[in-house]
Tab-separated table of C-alpha atoms and ligand atoms in Angstrom:
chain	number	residue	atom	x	y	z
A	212	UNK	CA	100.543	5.656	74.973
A	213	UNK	CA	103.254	5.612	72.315
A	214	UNK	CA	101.770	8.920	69.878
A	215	UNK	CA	103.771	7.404	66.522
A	216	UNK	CA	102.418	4.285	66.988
A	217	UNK	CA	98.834	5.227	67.387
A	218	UNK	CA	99.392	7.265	64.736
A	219	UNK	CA	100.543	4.425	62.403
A	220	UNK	CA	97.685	2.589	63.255
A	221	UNK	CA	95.285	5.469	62.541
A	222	UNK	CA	93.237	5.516	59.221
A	223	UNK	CA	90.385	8.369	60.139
A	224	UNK	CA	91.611	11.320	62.598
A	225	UNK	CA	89.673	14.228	63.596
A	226	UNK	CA	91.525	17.376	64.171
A	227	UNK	CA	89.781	19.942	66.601
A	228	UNK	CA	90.865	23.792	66.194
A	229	UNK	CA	89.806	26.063	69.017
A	230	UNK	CA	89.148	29.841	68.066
A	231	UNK	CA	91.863	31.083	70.459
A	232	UNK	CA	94.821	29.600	67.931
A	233	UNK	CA	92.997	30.771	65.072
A	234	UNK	CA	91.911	34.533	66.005
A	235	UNK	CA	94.344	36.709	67.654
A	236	UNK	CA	92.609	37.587	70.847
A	237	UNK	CA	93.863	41.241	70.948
A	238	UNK	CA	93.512	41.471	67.387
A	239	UNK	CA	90.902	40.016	66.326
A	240	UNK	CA	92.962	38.942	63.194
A	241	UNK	CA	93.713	35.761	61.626
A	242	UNK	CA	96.715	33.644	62.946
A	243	UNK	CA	97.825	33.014	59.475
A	244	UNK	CA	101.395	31.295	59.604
A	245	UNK	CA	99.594	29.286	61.881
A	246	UNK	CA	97.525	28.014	59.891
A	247	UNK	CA	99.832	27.290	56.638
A	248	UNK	CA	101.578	24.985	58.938
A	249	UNK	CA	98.204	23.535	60.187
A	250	UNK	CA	98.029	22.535	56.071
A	251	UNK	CA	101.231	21.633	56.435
A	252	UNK	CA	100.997	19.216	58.757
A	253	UNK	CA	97.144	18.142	57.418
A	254	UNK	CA	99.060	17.336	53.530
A	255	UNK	CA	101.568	15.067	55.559
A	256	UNK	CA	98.434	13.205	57.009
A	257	UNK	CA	96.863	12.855	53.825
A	258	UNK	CA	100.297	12.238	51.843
A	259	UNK	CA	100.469	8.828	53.956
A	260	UNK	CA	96.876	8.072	52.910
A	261	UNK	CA	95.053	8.994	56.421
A	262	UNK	CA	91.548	10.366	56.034
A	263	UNK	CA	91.344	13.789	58.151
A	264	UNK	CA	88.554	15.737	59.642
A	265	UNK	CA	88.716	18.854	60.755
A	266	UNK	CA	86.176	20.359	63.558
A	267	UNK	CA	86.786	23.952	63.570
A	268	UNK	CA	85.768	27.224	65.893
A	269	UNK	CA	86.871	30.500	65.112
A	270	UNK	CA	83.199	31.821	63.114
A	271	UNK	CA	82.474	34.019	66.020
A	272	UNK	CA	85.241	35.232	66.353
A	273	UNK	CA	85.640	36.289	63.053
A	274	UNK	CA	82.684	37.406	62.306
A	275	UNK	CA	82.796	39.258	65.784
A	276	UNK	CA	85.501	41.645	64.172
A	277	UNK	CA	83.647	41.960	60.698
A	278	UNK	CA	80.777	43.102	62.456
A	279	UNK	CA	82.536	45.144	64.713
A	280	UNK	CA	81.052	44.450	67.713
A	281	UNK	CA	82.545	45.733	70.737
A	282	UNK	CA	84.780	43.616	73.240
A	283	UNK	CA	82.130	41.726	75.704
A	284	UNK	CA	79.730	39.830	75.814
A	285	UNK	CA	77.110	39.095	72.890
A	286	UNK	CA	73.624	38.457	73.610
A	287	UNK	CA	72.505	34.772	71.536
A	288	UNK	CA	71.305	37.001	68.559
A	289	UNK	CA	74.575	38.827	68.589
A	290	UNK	CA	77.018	35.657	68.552
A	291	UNK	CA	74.614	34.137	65.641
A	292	UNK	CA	75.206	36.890	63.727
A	293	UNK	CA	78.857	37.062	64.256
A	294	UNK	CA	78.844	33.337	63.545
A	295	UNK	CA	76.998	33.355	59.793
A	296	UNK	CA	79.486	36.265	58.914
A	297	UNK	CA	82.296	34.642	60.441
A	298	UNK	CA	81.510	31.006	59.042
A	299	UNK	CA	81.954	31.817	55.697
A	300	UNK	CA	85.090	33.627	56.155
A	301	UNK	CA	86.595	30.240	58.100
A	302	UNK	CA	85.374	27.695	55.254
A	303	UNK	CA	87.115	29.757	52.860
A	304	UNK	CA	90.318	29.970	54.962
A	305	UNK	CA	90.400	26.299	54.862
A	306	UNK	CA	89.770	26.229	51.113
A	307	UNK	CA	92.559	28.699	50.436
A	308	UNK	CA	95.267	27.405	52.999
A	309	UNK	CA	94.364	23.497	51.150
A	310	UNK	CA	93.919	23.792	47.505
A	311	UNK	CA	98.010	24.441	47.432
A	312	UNK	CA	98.343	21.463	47.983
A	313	UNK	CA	95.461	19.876	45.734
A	314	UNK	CA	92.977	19.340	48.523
A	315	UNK	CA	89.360	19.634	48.041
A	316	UNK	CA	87.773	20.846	51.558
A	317	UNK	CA	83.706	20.439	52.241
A	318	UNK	CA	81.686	22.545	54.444
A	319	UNK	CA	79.475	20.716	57.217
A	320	UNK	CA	77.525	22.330	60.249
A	321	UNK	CA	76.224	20.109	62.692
A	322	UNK	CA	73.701	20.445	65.559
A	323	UNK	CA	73.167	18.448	69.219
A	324	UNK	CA	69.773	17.529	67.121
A	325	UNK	CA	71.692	15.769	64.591
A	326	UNK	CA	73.124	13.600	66.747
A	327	UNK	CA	70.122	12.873	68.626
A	328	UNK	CA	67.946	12.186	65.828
A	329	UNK	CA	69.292	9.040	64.193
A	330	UNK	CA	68.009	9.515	60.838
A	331	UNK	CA	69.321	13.194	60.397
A	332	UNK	CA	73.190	11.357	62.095
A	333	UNK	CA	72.833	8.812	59.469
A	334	UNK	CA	72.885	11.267	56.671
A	335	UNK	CA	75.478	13.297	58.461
A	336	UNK	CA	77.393	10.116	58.259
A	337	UNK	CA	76.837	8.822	55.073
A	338	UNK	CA	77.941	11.975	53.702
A	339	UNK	CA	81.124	11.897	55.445
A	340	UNK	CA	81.584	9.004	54.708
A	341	UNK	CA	81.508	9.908	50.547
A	342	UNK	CA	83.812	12.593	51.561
A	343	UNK	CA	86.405	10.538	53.592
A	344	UNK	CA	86.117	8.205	50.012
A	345	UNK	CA	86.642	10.837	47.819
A	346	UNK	CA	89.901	12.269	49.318
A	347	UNK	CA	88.043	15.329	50.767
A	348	UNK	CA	88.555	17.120	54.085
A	349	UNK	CA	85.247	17.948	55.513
A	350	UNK	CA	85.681	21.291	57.770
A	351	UNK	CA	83.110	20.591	60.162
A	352	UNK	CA	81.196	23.296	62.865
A	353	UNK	CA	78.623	23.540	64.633
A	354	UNK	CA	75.582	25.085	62.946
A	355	UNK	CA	75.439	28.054	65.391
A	356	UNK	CA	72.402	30.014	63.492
A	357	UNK	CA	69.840	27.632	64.281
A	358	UNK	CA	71.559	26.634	67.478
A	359	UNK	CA	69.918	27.818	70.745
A	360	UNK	CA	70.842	27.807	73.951
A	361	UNK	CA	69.096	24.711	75.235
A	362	UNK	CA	70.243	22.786	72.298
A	363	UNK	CA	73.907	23.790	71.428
A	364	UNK	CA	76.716	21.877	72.016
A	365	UNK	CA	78.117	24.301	74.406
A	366	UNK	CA	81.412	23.732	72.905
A	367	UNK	CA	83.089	22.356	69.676
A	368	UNK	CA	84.984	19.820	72.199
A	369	UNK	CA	82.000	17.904	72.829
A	370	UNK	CA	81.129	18.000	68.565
A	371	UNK	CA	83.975	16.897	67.662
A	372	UNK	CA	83.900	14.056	70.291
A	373	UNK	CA	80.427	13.381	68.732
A	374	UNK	CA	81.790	13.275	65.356
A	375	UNK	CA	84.355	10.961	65.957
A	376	UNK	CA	81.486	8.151	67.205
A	377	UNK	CA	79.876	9.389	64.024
A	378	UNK	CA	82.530	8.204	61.740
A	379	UNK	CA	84.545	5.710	64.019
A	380	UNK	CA	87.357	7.542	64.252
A	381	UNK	CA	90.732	6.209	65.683
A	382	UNK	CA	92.133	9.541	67.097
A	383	UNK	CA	90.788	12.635	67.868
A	384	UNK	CA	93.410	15.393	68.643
A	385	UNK	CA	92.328	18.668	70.316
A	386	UNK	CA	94.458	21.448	69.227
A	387	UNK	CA	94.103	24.776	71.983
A	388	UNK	CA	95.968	26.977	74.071
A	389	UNK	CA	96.790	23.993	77.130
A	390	UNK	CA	99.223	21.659	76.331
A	391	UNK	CA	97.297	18.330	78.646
A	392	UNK	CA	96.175	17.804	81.774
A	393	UNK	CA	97.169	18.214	84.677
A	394	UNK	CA	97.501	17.486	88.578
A	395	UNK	CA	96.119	20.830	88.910
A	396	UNK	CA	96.224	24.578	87.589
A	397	UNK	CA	99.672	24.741	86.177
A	398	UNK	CA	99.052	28.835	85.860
A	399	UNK	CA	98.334	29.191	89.516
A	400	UNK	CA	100.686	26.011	90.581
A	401	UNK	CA	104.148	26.013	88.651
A	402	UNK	CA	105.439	22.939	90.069
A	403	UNK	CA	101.748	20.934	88.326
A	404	UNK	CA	102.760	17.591	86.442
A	405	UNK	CA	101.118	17.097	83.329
A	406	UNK	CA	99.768	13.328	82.762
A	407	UNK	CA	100.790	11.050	79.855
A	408	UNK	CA	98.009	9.022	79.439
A	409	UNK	CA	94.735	8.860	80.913
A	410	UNK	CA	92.709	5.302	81.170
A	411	UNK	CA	89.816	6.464	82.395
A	412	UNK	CA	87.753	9.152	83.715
A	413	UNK	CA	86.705	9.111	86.761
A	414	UNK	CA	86.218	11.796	89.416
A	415	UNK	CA	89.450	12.327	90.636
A	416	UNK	CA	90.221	13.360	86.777
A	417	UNK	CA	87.259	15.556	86.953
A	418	UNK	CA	88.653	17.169	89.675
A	419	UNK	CA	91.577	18.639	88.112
A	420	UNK	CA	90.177	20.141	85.454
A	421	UNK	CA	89.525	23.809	86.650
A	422	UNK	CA	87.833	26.181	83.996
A	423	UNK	CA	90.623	27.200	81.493
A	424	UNK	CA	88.185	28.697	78.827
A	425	UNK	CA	89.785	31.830	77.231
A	426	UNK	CA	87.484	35.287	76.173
A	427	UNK	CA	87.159	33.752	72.259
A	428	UNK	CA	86.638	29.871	73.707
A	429	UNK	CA	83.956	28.129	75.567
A	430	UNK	CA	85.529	24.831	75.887
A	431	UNK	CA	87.366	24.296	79.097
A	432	UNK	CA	89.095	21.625	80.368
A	433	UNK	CA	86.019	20.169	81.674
A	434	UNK	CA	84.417	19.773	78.459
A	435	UNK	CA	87.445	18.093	76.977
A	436	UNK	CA	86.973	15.724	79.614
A	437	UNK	CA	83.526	14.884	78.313
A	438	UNK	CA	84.787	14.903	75.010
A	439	UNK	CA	87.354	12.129	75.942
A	440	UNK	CA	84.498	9.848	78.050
A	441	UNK	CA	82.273	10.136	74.403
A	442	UNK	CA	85.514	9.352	72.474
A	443	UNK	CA	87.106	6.832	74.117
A	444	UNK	CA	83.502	4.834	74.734
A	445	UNK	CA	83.701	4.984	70.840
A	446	UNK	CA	87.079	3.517	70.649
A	447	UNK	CA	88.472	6.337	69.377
A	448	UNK	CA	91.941	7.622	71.121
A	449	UNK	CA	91.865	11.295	72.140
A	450	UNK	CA	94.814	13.686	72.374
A	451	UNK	CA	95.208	16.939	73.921
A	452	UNK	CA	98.722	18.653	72.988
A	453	UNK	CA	100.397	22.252	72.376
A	454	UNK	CA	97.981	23.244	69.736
A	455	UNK	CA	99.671	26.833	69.558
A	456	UNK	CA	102.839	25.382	68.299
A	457	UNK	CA	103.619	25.875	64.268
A	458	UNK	CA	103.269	22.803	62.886
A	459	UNK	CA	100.765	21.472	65.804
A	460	UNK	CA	101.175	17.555	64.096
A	461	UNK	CA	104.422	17.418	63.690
A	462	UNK	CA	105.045	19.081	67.124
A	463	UNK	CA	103.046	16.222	68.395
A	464	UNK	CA	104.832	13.562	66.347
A	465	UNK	CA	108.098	15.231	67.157
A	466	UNK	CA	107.671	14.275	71.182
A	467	UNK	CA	105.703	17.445	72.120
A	468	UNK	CA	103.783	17.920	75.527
A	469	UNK	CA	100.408	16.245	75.372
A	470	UNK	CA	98.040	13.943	76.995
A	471	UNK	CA	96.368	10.647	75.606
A	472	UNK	CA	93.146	9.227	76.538
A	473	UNK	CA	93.286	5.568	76.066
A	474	UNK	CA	90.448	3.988	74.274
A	475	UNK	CA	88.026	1.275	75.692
A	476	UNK	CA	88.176	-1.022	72.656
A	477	UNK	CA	88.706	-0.647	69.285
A	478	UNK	CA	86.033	1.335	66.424
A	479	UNK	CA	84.426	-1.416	65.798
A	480	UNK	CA	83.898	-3.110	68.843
A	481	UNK	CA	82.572	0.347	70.880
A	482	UNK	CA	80.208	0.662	67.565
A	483	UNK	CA	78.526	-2.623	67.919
A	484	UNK	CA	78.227	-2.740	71.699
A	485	UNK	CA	76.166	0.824	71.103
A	486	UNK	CA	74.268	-0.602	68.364
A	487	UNK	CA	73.579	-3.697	70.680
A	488	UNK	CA	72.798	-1.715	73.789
A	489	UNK	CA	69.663	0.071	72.402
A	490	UNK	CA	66.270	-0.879	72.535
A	491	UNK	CA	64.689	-2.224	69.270
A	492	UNK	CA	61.756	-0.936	67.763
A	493	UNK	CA	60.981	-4.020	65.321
A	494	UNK	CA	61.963	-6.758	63.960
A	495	UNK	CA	63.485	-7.995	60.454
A	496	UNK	CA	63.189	-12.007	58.899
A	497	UNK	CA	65.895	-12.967	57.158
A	498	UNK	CA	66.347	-16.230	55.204
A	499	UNK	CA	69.110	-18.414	54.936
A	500	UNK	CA	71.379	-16.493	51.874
A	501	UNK	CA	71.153	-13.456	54.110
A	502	UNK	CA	72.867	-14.906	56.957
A	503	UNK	CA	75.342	-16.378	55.050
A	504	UNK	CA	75.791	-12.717	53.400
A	505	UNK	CA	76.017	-11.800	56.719
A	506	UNK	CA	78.307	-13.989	58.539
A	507	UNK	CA	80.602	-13.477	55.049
A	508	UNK	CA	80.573	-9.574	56.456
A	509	UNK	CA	78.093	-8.357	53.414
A	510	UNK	CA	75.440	-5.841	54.360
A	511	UNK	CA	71.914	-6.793	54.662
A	512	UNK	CA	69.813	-6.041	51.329
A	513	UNK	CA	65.965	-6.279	51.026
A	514	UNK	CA	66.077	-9.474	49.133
A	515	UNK	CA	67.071	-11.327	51.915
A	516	UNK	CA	64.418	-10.228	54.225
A	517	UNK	CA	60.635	-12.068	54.329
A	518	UNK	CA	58.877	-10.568	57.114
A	519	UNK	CA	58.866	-7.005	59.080
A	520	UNK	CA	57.725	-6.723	62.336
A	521	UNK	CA	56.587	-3.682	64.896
A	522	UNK	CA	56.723	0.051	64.450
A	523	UNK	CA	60.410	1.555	63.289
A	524	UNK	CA	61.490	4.303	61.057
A	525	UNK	CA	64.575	5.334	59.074
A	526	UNK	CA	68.082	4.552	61.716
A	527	UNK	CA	66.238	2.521	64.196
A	528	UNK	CA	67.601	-0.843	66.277
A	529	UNK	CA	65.679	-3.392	64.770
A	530	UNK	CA	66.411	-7.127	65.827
A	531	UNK	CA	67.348	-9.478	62.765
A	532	UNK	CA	65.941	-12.996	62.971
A	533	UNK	CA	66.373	-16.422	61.411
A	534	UNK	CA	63.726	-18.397	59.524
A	535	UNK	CA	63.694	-20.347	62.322
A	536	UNK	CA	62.936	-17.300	64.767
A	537	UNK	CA	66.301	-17.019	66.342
A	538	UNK	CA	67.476	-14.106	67.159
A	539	UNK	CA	70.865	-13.361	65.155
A	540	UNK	CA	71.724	-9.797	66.300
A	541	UNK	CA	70.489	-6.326	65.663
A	542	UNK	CA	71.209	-3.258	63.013
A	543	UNK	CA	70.227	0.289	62.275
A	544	UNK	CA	67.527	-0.047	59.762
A	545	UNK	CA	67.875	2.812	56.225
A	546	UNK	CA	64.340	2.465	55.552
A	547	UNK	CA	60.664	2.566	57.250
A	548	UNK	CA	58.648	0.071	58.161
A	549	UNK	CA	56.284	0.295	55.587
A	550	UNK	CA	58.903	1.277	53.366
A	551	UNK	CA	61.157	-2.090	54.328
A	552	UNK	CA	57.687	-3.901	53.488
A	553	UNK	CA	57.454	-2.609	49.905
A	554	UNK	CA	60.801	-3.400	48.992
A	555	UNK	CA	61.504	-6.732	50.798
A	556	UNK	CA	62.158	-9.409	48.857
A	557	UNK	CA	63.169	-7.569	45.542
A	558	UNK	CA	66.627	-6.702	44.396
A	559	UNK	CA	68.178	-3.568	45.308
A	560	UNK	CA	68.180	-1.922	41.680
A	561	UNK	CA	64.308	-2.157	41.686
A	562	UNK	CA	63.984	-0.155	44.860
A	563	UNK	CA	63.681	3.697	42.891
A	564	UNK	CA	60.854	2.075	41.048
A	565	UNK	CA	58.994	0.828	43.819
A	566	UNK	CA	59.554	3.478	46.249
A	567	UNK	CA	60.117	6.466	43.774
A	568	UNK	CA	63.564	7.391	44.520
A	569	UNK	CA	66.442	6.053	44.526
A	570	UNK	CA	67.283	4.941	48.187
A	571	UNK	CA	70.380	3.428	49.601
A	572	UNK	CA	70.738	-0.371	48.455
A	573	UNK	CA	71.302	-1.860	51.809
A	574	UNK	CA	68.529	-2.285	53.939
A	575	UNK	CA	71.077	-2.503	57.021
A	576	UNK	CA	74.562	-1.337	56.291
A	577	UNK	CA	77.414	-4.217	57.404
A	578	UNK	CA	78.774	-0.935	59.328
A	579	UNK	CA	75.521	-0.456	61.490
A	580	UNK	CA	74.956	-4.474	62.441
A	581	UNK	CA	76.097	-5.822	65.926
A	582	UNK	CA	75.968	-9.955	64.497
B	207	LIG	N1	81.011	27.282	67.001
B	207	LIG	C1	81.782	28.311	67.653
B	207	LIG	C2	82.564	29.140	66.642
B	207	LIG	O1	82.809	28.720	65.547
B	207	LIG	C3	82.817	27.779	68.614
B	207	LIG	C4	82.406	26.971	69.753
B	207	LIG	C5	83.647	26.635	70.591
B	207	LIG	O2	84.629	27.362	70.572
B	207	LIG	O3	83.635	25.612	71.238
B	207	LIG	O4	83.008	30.219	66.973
């Protein structure tokens, strides 16, 4: 894949930080220069109008060292701990190594849970999505004090992959201490040749990724494998590449070792063949202004819609239907069911009166319909 032109092409890219280029690992310290030229690189982004994410480790091991815990192992309660000291610490890095350069940074800590429960992703989303509009760069973890073991995400690899079907990202780059993939271990096997682009992941990829997780790390090669089958379902392009260079962006821009996971479609397309794939739990009458809102590319609002039918709450598949009972396509729905009842039919700026609050004024978001 040609890196400057999928970067011209990008509007929304995630940047993933692993602890190890953070965090000294004998230290324990911060990696400081490193991370000026991370904001470096992150201004440039922004200068040419991209909207950047950044999924970020380092909290444990940060807050390892604060709470001087010995070299080792940490039992669950130990690394929690470490993490809540350690979080704050990273946010404020970010904040400091930004505002230089007149860049507002947001704090936001994720679970598996969020992702699995739609209504708690679609507020995860919509408030990126304010974020992204407002110029901001959300500095996004996972939340690792309410995380267990069952539930956690194992690695911020797999979160950030998650994130970028959250916000439709086109590329996702992980920045860590391996430069790509390749044939096999290039530390046991010198003469190992690194791939240039990857198409798809099957299990001959699988089986060269060995398990290059470092002491401060949990993400191997394995689970940046998984992250690239979530991203590149989601259209997004992933990109692993010599995150412990200064200036990791640049580096990359510049022609520097990496390897690209090509995406199965684009954004947009990977969105609404996931919207389409899952089962609906009810369905929405529309008449015929709403589908001509609709097939203009408009968003469906509650004065459009006639009739609800079966049992759905807030972000899930319902099917949308025509007056004459044909079925048009399906959405993620913002409101209940009984919710969706009280407010069809009435304009969008009555809905904090009838409900109470003020909700969102699209009943189905043009970003969450597969027409
Ligand atoms: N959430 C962990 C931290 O901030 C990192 C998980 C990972 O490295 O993948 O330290």
């Amino acid at each position: 894949m040609d890196t400057l032109k999928t970067f011209n092409n990008a509007s929304k890219i995630i940047i993933k930080i692993g602890s190890s280029l953070l965090v000294n690992s004998d230290t324990g310290l911060l990696n400081d220069g490193w991370l000026r030229s991370l904001a470096e690189d992150i201004d440039m982004l922004k200068q040419q109008g991209k909207q950047i994410i950044v999924v970020s480790s380092g909290s444990i091991a940060l807050g390892r060292r604060i709470l001087q815990f010995p070299i080792g192992k940490l039992s669950l309660e130990q690394t929690q701990a470490s993490a809540a000291c350690g979080q704050i610490k990273l946010a404020r890095m970010y904040e400091e190594v930004m505002h230089p350069f007149g860049h507002t940074t947001a704090q936001i800590l994720l679970t598996l849970d969020d992702n699995d429960n739609r209504k708690r992703f679609l507020n995860a989303r919509a408030t990126l999505s304010t974020l992204l509009t407002m110029g901001v760069i959300p500095i996004i973890n996972e939340n690792d004090t309410i995380a267990t073991d069952e539930i956690r995400y194992g690695d911020n690899d797999r979160l950030a992959a998650l994130v970028s079907v959250m916000v439709g990202a086109d590329i996702l780059i992980l920045f860590s201490d391996v430069d790509g993939l390749y044939d096999k271990d290039p530390r046991k096997f010198p003469k190992a040749i690194r791939l240039e682009t990857v198409a798809e992941i099957d299990s001959k990829i699988f089986a060269m990724a060995g398990s290059t997780g470092t002491n401060l790390a949990r993400g191997g090669m394995k689970t940046k494998l998984i992250a690239a089958r979530t991203s590149m379902k989601a259209g997004c392009a992933m990109v692993i590449s010599e995150g412990y260079k200064r200036n990791p962006v640049q580096n990359l821009l510049n022609g520097g070792k990496c390897t690209w996971f090509k995406p199965e479609h684009d954004p947009q397309v990977a969105r609404k063949h996931w919207i389409a794939s899952m089962k609906p739990k009810g369905s929405v009458y529309i008449d015929d202004g709403a589908v001509q809102a609709l097939q203009n590319g408009k968003s469906l609002l509650p004065a459009g819609v006639h009739k609800v039918a079966g049992e759905f709450g807030r972000g899930d598949a319902v099917e949308i239907i025509s007056c004459k009972g044909k079925r048009l396509g399906a959405g993620l729905i913002r409101y209940t069911k009984s919710e969706s009842e009280l407010i069809m039919g009435h304009k969008s700026t009555e809905i904090e009166k009838i409900l109470g609050f003020s909700g969102r004024a699209a009943l189905i978001h043009r970003d969450d319909l597969s027409w």
